[in-house]
PDB file of C-alpha atoms in Angstrom:
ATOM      1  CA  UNK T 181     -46.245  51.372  57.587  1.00  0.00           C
ATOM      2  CA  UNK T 182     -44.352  48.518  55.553  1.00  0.00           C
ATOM      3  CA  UNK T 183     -41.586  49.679  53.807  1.00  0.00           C
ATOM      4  CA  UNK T 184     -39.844  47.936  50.750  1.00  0.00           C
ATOM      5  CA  UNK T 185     -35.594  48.370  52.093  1.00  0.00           C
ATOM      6  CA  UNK T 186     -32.802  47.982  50.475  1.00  0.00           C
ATOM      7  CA  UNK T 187     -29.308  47.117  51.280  1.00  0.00           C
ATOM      8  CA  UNK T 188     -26.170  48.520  50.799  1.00  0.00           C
ATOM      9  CA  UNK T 189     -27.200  52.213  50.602  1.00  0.00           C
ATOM     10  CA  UNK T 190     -23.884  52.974  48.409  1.00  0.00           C
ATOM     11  CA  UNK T 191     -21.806  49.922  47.034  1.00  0.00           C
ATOM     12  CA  UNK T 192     -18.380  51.057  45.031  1.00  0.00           C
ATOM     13  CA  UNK T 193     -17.093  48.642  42.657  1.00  0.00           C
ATOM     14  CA  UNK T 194     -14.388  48.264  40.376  1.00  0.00           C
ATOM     15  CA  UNK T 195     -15.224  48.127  36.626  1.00  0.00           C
ATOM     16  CA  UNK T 196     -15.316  44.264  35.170  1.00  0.00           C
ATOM     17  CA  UNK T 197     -16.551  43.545  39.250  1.00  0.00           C
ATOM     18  CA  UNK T 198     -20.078  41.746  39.597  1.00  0.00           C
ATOM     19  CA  UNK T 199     -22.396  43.482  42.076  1.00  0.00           C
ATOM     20  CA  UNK T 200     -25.249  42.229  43.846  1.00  0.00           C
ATOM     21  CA  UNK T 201     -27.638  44.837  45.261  1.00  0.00           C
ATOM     22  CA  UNK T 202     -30.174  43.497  47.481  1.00  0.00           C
ATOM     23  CA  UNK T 203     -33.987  44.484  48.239  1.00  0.00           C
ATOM     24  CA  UNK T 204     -36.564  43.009  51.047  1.00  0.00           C
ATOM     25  CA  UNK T 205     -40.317  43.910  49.162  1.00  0.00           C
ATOM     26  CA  UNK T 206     -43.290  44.246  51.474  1.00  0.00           C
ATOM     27  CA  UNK T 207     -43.956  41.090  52.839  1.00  0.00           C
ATOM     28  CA  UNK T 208     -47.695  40.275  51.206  1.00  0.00           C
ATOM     29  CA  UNK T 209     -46.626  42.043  47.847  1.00  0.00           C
ATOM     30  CA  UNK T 210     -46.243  39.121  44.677  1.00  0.00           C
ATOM     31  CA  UNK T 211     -44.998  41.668  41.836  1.00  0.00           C
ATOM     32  CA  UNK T 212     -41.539  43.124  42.079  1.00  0.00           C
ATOM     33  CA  UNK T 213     -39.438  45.523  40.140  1.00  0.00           C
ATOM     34  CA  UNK T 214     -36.313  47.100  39.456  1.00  0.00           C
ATOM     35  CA  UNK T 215     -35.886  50.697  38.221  1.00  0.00           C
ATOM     36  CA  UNK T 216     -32.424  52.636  37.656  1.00  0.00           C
ATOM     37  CA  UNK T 217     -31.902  56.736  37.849  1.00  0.00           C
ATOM     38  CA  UNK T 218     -28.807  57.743  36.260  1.00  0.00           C
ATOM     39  CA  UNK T 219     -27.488  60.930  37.866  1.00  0.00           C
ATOM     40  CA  UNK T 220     -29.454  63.387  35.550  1.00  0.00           C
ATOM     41  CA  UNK T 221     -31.661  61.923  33.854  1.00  0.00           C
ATOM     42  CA  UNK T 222     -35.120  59.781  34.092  1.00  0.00           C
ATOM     43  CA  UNK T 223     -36.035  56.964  35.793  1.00  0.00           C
ATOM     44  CA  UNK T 224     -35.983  53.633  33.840  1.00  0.00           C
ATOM     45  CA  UNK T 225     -37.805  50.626  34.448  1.00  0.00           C
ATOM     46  CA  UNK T 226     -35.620  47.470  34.002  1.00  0.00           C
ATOM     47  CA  UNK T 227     -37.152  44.815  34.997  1.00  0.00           C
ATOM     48  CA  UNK T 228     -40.378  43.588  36.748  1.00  0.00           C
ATOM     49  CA  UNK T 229     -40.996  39.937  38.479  1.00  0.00           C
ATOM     50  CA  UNK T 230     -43.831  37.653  39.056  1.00  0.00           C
ATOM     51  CA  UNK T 231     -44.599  34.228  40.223  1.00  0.00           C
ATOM     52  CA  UNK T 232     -40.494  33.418  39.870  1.00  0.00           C
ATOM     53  CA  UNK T 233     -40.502  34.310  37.082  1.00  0.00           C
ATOM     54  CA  UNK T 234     -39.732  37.685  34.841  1.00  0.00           C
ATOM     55  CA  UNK T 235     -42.637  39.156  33.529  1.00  0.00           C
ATOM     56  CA  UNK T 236     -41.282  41.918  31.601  1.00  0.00           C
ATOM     57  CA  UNK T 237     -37.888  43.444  30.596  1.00  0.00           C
ATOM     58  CA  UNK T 238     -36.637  46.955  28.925  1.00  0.00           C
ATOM     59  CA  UNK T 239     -33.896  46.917  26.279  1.00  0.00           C
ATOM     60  CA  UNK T 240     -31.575  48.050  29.186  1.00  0.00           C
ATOM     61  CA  UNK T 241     -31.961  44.713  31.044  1.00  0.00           C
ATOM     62  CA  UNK T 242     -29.591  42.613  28.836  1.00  0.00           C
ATOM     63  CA  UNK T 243     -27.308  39.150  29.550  1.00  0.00           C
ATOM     64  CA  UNK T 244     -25.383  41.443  31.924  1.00  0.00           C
ATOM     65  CA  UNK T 245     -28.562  41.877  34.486  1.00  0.00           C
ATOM     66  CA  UNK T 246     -30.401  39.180  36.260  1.00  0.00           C
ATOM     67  CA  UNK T 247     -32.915  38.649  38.933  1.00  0.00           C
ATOM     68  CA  UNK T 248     -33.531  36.277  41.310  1.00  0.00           C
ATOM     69  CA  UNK T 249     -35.699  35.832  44.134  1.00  0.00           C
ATOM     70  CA  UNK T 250     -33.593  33.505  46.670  1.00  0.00           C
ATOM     71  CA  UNK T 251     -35.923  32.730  49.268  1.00  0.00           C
ATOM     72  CA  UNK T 252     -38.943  34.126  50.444  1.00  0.00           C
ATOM     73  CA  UNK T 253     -38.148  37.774  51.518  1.00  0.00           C
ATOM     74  CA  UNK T 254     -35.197  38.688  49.326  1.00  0.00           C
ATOM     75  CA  UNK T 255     -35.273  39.852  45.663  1.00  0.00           C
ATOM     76  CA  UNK T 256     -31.872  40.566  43.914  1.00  0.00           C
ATOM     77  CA  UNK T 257     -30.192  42.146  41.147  1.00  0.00           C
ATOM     78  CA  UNK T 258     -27.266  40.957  39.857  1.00  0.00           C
ATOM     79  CA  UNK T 259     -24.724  43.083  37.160  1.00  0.00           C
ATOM     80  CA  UNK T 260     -22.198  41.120  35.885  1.00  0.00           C
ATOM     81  CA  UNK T 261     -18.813  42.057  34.599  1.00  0.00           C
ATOM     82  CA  UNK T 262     -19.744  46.119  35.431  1.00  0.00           C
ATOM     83  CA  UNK T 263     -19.220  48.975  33.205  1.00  0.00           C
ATOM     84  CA  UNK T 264     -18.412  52.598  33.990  1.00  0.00           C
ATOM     85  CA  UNK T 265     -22.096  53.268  32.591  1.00  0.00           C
ATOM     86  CA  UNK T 266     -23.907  50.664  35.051  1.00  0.00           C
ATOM     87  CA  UNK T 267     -23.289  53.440  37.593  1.00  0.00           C
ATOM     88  CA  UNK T 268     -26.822  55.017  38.634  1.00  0.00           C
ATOM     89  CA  UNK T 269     -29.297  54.399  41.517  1.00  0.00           C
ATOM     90  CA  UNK T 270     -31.022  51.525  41.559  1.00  0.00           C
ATOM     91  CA  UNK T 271     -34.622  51.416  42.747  1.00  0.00           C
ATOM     92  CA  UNK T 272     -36.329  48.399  43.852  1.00  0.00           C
ATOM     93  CA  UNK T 273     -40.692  48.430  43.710  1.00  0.00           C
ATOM     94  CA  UNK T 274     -43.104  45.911  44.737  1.00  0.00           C
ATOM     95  CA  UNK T 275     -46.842  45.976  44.549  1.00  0.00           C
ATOM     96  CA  UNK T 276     -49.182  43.606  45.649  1.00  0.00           C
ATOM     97  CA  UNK T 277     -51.069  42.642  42.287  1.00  0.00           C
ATOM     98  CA  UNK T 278     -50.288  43.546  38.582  1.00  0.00           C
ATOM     99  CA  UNK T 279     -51.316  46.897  36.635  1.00  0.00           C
ATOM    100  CA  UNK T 280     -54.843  45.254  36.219  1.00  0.00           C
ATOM    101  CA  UNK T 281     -55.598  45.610  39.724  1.00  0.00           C
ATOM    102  CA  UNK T 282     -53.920  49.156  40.042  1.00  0.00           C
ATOM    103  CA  UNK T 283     -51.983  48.327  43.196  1.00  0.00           C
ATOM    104  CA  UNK T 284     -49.164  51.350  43.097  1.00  0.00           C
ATOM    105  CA  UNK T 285     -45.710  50.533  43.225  1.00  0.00           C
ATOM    106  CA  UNK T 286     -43.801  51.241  46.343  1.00  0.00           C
ATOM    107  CA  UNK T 287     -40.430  52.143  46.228  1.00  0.00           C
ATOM    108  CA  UNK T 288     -37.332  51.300  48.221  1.00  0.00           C
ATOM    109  CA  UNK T 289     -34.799  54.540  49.052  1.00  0.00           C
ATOM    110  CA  UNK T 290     -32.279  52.866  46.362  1.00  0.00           C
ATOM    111  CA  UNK T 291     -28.672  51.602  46.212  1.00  0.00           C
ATOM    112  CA  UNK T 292     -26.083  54.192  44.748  1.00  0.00           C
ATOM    113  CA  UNK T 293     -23.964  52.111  42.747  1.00  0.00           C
ATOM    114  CA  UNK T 294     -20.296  54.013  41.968  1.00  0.00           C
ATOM    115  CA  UNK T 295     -18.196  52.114  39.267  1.00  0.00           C
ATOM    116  CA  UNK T 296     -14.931  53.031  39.291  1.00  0.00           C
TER     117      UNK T 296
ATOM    118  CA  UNK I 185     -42.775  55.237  22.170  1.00  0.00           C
ATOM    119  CA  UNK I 186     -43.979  56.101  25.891  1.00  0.00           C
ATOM    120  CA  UNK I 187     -43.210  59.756  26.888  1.00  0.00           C
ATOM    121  CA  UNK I 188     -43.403  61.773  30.126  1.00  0.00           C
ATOM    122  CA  UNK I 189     -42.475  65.513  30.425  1.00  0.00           C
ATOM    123  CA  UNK I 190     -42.588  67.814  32.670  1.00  0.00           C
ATOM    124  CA  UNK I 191     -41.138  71.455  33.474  1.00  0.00           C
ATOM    125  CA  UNK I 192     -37.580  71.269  35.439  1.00  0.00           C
ATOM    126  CA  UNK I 193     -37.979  73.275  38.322  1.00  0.00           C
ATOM    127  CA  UNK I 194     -40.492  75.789  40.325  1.00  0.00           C
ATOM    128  CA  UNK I 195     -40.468  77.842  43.130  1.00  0.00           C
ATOM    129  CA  UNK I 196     -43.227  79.344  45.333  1.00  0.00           C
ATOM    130  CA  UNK I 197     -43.708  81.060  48.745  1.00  0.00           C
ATOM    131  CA  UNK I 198     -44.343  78.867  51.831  1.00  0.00           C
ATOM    132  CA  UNK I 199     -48.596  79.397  51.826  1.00  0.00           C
ATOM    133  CA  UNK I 200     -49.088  80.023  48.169  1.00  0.00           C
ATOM    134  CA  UNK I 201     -50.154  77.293  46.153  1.00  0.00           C
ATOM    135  CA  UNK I 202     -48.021  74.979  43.927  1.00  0.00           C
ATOM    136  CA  UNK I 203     -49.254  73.501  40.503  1.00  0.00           C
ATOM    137  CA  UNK I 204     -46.745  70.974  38.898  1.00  0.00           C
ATOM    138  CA  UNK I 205     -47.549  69.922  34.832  1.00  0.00           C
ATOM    139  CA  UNK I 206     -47.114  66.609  33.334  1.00  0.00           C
ATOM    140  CA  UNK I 207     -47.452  66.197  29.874  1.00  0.00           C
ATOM    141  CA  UNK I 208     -47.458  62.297  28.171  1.00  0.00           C
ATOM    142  CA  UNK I 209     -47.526  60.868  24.984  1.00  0.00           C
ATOM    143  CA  UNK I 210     -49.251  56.792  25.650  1.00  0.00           C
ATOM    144  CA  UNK I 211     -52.984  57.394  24.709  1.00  0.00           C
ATOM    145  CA  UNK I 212     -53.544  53.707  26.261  1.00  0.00           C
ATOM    146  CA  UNK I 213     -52.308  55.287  29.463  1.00  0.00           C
ATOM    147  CA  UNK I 214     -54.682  54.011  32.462  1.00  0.00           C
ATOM    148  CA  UNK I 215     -52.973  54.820  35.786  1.00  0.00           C
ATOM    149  CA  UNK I 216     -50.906  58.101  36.487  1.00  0.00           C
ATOM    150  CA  UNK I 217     -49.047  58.656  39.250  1.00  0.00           C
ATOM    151  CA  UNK I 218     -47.573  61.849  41.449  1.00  0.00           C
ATOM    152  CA  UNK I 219     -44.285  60.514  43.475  1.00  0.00           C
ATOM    153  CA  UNK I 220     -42.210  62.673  45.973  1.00  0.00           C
ATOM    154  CA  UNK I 221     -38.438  62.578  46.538  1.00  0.00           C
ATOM    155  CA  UNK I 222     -37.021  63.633  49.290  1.00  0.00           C
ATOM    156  CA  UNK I 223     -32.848  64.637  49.219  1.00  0.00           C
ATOM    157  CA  UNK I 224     -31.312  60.794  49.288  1.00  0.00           C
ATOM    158  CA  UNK I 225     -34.599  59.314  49.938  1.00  0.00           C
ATOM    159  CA  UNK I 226     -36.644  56.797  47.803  1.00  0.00           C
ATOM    160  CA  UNK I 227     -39.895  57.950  45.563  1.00  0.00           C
ATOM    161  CA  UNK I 228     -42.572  58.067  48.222  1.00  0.00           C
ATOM    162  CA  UNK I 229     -45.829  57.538  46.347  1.00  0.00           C
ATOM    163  CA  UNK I 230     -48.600  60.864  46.783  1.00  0.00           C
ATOM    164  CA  UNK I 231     -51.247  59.897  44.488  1.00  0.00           C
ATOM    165  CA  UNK I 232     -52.799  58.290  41.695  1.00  0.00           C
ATOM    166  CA  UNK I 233     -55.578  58.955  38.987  1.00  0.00           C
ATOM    167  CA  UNK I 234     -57.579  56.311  36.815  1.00  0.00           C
ATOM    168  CA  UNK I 235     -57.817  57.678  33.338  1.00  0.00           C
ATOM    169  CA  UNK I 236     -61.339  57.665  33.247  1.00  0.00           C
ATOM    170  CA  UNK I 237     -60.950  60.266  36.000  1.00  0.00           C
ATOM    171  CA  UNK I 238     -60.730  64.318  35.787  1.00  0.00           C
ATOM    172  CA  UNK I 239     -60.076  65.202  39.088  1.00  0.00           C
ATOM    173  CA  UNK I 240     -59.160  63.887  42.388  1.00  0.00           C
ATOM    174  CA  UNK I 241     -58.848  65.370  45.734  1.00  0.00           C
ATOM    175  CA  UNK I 242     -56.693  64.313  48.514  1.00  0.00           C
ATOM    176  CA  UNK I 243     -55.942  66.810  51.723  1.00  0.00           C
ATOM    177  CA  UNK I 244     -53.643  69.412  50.448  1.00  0.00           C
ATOM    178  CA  UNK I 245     -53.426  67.850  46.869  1.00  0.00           C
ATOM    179  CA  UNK I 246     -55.403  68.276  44.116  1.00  0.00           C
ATOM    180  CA  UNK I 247     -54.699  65.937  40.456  1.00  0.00           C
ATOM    181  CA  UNK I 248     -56.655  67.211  37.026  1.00  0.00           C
ATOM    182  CA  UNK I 249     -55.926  65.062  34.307  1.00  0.00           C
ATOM    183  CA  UNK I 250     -56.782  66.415  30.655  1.00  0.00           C
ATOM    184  CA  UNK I 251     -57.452  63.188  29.180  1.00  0.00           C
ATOM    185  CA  UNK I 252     -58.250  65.059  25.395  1.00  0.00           C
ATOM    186  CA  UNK I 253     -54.753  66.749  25.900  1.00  0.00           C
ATOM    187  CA  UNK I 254     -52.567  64.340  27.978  1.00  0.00           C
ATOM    188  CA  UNK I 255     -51.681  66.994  30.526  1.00  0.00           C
ATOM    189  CA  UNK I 256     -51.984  65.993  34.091  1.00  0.00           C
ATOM    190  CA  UNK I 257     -51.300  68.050  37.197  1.00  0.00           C
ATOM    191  CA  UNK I 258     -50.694  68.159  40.758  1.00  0.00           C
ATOM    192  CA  UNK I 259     -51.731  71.191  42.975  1.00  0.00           C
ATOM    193  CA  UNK I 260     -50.575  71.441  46.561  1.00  0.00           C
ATOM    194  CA  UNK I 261     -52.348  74.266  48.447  1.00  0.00           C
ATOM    195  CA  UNK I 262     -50.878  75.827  51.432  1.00  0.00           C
ATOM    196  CA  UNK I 263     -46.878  74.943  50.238  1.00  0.00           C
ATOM    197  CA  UNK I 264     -45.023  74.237  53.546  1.00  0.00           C
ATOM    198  CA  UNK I 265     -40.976  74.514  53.197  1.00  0.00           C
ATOM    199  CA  UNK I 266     -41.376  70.573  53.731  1.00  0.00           C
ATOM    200  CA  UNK I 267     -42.849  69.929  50.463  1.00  0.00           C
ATOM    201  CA  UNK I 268     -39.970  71.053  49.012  1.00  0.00           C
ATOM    202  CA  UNK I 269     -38.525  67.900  46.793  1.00  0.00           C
ATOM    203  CA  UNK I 270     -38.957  66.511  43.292  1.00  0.00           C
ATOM    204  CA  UNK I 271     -42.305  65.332  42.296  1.00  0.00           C
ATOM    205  CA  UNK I 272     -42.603  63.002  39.390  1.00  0.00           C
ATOM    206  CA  UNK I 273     -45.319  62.131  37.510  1.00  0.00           C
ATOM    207  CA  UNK I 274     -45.319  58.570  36.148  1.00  0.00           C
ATOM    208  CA  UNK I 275     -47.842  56.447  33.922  1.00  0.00           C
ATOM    209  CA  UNK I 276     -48.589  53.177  32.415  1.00  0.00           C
ATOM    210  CA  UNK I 277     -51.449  51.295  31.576  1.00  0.00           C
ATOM    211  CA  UNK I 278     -52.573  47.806  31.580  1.00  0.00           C
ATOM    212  CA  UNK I 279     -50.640  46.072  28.641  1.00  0.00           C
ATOM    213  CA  UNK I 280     -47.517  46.291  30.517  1.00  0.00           C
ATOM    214  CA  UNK I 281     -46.010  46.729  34.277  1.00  0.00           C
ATOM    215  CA  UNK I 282     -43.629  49.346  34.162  1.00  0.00           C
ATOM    216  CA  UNK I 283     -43.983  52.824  34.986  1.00  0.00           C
ATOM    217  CA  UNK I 284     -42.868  55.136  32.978  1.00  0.00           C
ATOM    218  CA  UNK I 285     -41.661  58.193  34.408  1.00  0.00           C
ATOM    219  CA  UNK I 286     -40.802  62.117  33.168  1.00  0.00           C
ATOM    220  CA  UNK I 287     -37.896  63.725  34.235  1.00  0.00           C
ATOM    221  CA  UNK I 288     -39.270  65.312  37.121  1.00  0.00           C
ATOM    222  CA  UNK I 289     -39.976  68.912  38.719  1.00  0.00           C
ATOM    223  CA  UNK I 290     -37.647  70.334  41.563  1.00  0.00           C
ATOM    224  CA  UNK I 291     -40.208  72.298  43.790  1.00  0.00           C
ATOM    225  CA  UNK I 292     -38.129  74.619  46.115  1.00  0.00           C
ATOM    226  CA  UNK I 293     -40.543  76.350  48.438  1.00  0.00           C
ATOM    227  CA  UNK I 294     -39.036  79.608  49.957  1.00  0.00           C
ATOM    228  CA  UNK I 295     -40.036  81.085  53.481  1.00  0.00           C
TER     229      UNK I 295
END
């Protein structure tokens, strides 16, 4: 079954750092979407992508975040400048049409990002 | 704003049957999920209910959704020691993409 992976599985960075987490969606899917878990607590949607461009954004994604989607099977997220806080697991999604459609989310087994 | 809750953590005897609650606050809420994580695994998506649904059945799983009350739930029968994870319910509904999700349940099923 296709499987939305991402890559590292655990990246440690120093605080201030810029990190780059990586994701490979299912290869027919057009919507994408990045979610963060701090240890604890809910998960939080950040982010979600469409058509290059983003579609819609929580109060968490701010001028430190950004996405891009490079070439045609990678979709990143970028933190810039990282802060103690930024240190969670990060989910990447994709599904292949919008909420309209009702085409569920699948998730990727998530980066552990450690700021230290 | 959006709200999911649900109850922190239950336990049940491998066999018995396992009924996980979801209460939520959107009353525009169209889709509502049930996902599964697994110990340092990803959320594996179980199921899904429309909203203008009461009930669906899927093998071992069984969703009820309350619609008047917001309350939606998940009922494995026949809990095997490998459904032991935490389930979380999400929602969202058609103005908007995100999921939103409730803190999810730790279901520890014992031998």
């Amino acid at each position: 079954e296709p499987e939305v992976t991402q890559t590292p599985s655990h990246q440690v960075t120093q605080m201030g750092q810029e990190v780059i987490l990586r994701c490979v969606p299912i290869s027919n899917h057009l919507y994408f979407y990045w979610y963060r878990q701090i240890l604890g607590q809910k998960v939080e949607f950040l982010v979600s992508f469409y058509n290059n461009e983003i579609s819609e954004k929580s109060e968490i994604f701010d001028d430190q975040f950004s996405v891009e989607r490079p070439d045609g099977s990678n979709f990143t997220l970028k933190i810039r400048s990282t802060k103690l806080e930024d240190s969670a697991m990060y989910f990447c999604a994709s599904s292949d049409a919008g909420v309209r459609s009702n085409q569920p989310q699948h998730f990727g087994d998530g980066t552990r990002l450690s700021i230290l | 704003g959006e709200d999911v809750e649900q109850s922190l953590f239950l336990s049940v005897r491998e066999g018995d049957s396992s009924v996980i609650n979801c209460t939520y606050t959107d009353s525009s809420s169209t889709y509502l999920y049930w996902y599964k994580q697994e110990p340092g695994a990803g959320l594996q998506l179980l199921t899904y209910i429309f909203s203008n649904m009461d009930m669906k059945q899927d093998q071992r799983l069984t969703v009820l959704l309350n619609k008047k009350d917001k309350h939606l739930s998940l009922r494995i029968a026949d809990t095997q020691t490998g459904d032991s994870a935490i389930y979380f319910c999400a929602e969202t509904n058609t103005g908007f993409q995100k999921l939103v999700f409730g803190t999810g349940t730790r279901l520890l099923v014992s031998p």
